[in-house]
XYZ file of C-alpha atoms in Angstrom:
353
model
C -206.570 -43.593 -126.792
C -208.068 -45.336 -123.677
C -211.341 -46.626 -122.950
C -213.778 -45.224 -120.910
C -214.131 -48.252 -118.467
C -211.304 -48.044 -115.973
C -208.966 -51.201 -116.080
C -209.978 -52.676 -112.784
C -213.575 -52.428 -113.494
C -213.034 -53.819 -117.131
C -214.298 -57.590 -117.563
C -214.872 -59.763 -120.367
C -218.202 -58.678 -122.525
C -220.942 -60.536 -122.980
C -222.902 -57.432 -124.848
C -221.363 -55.885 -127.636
C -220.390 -52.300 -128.006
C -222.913 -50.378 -130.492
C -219.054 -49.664 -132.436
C -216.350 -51.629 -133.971
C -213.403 -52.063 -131.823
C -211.409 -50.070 -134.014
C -213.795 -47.092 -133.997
C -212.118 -43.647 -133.776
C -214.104 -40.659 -132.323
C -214.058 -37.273 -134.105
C -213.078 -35.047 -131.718
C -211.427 -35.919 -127.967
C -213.113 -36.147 -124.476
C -212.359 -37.566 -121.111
C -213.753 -38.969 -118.024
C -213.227 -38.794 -114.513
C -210.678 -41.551 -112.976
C -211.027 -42.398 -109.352
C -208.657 -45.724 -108.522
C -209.643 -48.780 -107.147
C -210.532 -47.139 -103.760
C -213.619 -45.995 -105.085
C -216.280 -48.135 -104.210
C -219.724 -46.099 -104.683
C -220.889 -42.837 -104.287
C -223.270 -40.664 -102.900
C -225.437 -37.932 -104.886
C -227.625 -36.058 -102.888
C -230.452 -33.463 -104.018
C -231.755 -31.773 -101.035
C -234.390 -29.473 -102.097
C -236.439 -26.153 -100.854
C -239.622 -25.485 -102.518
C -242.153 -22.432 -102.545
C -245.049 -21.228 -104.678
C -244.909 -17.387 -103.345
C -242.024 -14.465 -104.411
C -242.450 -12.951 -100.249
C -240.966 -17.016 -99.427
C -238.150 -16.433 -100.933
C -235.687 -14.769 -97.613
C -237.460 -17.888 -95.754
C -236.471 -20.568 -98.575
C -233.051 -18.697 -98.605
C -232.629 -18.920 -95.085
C -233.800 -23.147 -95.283
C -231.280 -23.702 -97.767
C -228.185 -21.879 -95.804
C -229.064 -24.308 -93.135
C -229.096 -27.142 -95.332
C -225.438 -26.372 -96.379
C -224.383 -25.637 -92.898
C -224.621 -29.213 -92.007
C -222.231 -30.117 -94.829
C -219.509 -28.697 -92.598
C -217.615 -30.921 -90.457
C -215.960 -34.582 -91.209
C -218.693 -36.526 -92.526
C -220.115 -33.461 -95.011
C -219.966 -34.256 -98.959
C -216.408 -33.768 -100.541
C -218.300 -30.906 -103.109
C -221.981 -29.745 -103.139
C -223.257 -26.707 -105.613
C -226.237 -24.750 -105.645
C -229.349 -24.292 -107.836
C -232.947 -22.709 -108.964
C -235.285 -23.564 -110.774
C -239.114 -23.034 -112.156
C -240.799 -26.661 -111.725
C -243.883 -28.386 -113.838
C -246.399 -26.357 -111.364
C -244.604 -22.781 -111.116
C -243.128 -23.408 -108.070
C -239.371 -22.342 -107.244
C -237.026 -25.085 -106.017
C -233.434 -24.542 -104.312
C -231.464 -27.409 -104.459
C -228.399 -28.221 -102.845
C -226.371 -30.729 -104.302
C -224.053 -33.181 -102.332
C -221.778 -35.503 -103.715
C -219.874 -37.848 -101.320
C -217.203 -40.613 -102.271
C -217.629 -42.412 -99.424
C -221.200 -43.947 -98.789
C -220.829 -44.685 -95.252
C -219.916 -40.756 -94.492
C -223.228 -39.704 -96.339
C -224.779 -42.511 -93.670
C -223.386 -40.435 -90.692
C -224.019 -37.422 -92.184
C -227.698 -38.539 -92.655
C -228.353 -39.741 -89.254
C -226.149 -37.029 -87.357
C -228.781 -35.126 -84.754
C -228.579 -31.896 -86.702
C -230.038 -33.762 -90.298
C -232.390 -35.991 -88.473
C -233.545 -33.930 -85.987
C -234.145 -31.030 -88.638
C -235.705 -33.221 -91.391
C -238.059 -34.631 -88.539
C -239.294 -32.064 -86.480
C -242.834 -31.050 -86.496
C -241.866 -27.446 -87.947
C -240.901 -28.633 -91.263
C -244.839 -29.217 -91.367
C -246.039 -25.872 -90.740
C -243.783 -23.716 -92.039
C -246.004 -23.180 -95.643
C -242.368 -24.544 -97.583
C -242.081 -27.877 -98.727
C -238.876 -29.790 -98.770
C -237.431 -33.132 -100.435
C -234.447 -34.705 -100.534
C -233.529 -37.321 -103.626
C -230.398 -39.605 -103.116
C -228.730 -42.307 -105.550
C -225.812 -44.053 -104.396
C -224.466 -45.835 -107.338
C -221.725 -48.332 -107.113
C -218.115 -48.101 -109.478
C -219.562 -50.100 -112.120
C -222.438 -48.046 -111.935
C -222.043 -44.483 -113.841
C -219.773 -42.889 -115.935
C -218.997 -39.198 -117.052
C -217.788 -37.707 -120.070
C -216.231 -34.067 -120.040
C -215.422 -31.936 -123.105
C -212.159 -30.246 -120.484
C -210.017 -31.720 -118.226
C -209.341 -29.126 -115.181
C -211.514 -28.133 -112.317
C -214.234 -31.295 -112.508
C -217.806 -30.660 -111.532
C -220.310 -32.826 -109.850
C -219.372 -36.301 -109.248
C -215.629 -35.878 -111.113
C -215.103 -33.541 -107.817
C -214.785 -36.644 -105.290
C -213.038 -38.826 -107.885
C -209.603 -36.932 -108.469
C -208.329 -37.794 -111.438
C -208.480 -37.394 -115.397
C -208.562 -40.175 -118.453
C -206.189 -39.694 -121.527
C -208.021 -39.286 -124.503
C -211.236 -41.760 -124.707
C -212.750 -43.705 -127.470
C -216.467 -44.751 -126.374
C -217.862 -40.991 -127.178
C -219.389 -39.270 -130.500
C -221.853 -42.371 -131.187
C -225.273 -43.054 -130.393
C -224.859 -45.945 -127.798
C -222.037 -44.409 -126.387
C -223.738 -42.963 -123.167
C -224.697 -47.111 -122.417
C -220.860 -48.372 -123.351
C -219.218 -45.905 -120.591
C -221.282 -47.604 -117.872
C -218.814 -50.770 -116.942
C -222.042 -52.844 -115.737
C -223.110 -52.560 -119.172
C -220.205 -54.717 -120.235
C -222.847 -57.890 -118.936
C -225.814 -56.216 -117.845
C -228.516 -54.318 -119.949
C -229.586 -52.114 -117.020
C -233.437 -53.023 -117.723
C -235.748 -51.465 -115.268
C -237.188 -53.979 -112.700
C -240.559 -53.047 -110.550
C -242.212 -49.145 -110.362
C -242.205 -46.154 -108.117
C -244.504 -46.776 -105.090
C -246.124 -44.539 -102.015
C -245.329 -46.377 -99.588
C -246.434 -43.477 -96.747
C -248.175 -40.770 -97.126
C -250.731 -39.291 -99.644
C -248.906 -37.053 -102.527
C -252.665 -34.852 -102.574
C -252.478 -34.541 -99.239
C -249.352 -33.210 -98.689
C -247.224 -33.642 -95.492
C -244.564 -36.208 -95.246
C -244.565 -38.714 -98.503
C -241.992 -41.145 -99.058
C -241.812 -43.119 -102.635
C -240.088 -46.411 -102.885
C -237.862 -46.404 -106.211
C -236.995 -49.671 -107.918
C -233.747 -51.026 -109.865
C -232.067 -49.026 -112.602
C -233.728 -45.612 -112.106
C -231.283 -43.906 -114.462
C -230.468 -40.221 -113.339
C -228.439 -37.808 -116.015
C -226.791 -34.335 -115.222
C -225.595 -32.569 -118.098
C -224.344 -28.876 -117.825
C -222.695 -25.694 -119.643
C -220.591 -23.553 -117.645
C -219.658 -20.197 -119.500
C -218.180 -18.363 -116.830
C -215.164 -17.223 -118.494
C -216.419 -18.156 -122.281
C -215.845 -14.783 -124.341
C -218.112 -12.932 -126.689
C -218.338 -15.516 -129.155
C -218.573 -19.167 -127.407
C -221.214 -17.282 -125.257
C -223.164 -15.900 -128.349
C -222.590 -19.568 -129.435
C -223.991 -21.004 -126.042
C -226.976 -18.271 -125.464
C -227.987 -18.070 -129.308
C -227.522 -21.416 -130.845
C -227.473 -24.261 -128.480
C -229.733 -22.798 -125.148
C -233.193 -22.447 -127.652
C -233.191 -26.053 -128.338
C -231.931 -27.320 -124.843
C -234.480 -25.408 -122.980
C -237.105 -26.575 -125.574
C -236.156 -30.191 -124.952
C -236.213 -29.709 -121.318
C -239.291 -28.005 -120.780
C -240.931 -30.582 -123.089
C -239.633 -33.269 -120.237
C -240.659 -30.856 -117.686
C -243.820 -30.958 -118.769
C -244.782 -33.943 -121.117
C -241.982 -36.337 -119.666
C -244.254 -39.351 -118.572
C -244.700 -39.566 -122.093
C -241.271 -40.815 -122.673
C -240.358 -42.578 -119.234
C -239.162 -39.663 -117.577
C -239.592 -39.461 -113.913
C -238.938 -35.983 -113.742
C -236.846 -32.969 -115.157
C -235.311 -29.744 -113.895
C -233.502 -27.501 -115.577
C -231.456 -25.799 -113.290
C -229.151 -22.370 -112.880
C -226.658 -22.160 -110.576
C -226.876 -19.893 -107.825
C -224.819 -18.500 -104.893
C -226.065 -18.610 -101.171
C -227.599 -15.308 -102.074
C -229.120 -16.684 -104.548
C -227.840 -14.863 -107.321
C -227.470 -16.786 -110.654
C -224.251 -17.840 -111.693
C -223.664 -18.722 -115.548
C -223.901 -21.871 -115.423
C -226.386 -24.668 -115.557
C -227.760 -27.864 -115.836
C -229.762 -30.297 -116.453
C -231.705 -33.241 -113.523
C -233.339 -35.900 -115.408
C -234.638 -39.010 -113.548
C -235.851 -41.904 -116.161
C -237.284 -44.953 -115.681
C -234.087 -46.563 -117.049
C -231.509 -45.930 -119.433
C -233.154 -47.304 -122.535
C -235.945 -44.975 -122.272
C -233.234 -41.931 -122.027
C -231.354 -43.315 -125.022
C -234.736 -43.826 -126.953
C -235.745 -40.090 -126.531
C -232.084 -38.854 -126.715
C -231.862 -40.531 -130.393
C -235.494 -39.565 -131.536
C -236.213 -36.098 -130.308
C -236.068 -33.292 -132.666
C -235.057 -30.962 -129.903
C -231.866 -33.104 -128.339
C -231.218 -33.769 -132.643
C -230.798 -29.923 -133.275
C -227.978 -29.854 -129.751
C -226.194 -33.316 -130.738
C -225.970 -31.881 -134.382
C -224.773 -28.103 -133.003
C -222.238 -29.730 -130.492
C -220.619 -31.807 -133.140
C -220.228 -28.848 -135.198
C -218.742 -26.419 -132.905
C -217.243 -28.519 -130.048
C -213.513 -28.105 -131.593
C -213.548 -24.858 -131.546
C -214.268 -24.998 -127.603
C -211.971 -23.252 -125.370
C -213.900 -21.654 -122.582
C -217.204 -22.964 -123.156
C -217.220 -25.997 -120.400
C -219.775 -28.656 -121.182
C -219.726 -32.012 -119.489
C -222.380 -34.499 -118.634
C -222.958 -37.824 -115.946
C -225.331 -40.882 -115.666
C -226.185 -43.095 -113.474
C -228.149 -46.390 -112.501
C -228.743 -47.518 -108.996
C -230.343 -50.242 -106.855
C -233.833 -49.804 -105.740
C -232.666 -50.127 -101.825
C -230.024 -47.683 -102.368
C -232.392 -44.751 -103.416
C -234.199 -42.361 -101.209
C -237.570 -40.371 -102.328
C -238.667 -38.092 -99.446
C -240.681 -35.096 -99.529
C -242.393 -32.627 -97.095
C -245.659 -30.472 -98.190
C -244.237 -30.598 -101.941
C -247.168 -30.203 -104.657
C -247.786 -33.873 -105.878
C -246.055 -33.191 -109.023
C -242.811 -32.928 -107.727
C -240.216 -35.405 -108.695
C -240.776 -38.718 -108.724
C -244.498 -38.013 -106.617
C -246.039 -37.384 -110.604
C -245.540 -40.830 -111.293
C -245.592 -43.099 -108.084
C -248.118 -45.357 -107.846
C -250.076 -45.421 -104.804
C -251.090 -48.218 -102.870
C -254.825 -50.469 -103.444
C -257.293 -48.706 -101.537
C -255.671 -45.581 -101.025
């Protein structure tokens, strides 16, 4: 048994863990290991959105483009695809970057083809609307917990590697005690989301300042090669409550300090769905997640199911990350996007506006 917190990030605590150092979880789990040469990371959700089925070839078509500029040196080390239905109707592609080097993301960002694209006066009149949401959280900044250990998604792609056996899991808390900046730090969140160009009613470009310790969650189910029963299991038991929980933070989530909340399938370039998918939850920090993750009738009834069923797993993949991140290392951007998109719901504009 190992702890969650990779050695070299491990320091003396001056918080407690919500367990007794001699705490032994039920059932195992792992995380993803990256080495010392990891410094931060880039997560990337670069999004195509449309209110009308006929916009579909031409959302299609923006999307393809988006992932041809991941080719090429400085493209993410693993990106994946997804749809979903948002709080207003509307259908959103995402592509989804991850990069393990920071400065790579940078050139990628800034390269003539991204820039250029993102800036030209098309992107205006083209009737789509467009965003792109970007954390880069340092080391000491997220953790990951996977209930396999083969074949990592999301950010466990650009790490590499694979814990032993971990004990900080199976515990309310244990989300928090993963993080290593939680070992001194209790991730409070410092400031609010701002307009700082734009009008969100008025569509066009908008950009939204973020603040410190946004907290951002993906949590996912693959059952691509589950059989007959683990997908009964996943389809029948556990997807009624998830998809009630996450359309009640699609649609109610300023109630509980959620920024926003997509629930998302995979898809291939085609757009065809995969089976898999996953949850995109931006909170105002990680207390608020914890406080709805604890309370909620709806995340009760999966916590309760996935305790009773997750050692029978075999096929059945289900994993999850979170994150916190530095107000100056977020970006909030969006093109023609209806003003409840994202974090545009909740920013505050500016006096006199």
């Amino acid at each position: 048994m190992e702890s969650a917190i990779d050695t070299h990030l491990q320091c003396p605590r001056t918080l407690t863990r919500r367990v007794p150092d001699d705490y032994q979880p039920p059932f195992p789990m792992w995380v993803a290991r990256a080495g010392t040469g990891l410094q931060q990371v880039a997560m990337a959700y670069l999004g195509v959105q449309y209110g009308r089925d006929e916009q579909r070839p031409a959302a299609l078509a923006a999307l393809r483009h988006i992932v041809g500029t991941f080719e090429g040196a400085n493209g993410p080390g693993h990106h994946d695809l997804t749809d979903h239905v948002d709080n207003s109707g509307h259908h959103n592609l995402m592509a989804v970057g991850y990069w393990s080097d920071p400065a790579a993301f940078c050139r990628w960002l800034r390269s003539d083809e991204v820039k250029g694209w993102w800036d030209s006066d098309e992107r205006l009149s083209e009737g789509l609307g467009y965003f792109r949401e970007v954390v880069t959280p340092r080391a000491e900044q997220f953790e990951t917990l996977y209930a396999f250990q083969d074949d990592l998604p999301g950010v466990g792609s650009v790490m590499g590697e694979i814990s032993g056996e971990i004990s900080e899991h199976g515990y309310w808390g244990s989300m928090r005690d993963r993080i290593p900046r939680s070992q001194t730090d209790w991730l409070q969140a410092a400031g609010e989301l701002t307009v700082v160009s734009g009008h969100p009613a008025e569509g066009g470009r908008v950009v939204v300042r973020g603040h410190d310790n946004i907290a951002l969650i993906r949590s996912g189910q693959d059952w691509r090669d589950a059989g007959e029963e683990e997908r009964s299991l996943y389809l029948d038991e556990l997807l009624p409550a998830l998809e009630e929980g996450m359309d009640f933070l699609r649609d109610n989530g300023e109630t509980a300090g959620c920024y926003s909340n997509r629930f998302v399938h995979s898809i291939d370039l085609d757009g065809n769905e995969l089976d898999e998918s996953y949850n995109i939850g931006h909170w105002r920090s990680l207390e608020h997640l914890e406080r709805w993750a604890e309370s909620h009738p709806t995340h009760l009834r999966i916590f309760v199911t996935f305790f009773r069923v997750v050692t029978g797993l075999e096929k059945l993949r289900l994993y999850h990350e979170v994150s916190v991140s530095d107000g100056r290392e977020q970006i909030f951007e969006y093109i023609n996007c209806h003003p409840r998109t994202g974090m545009l719901r909740d920013a505050r504009l500016p006096a006199g506006a």
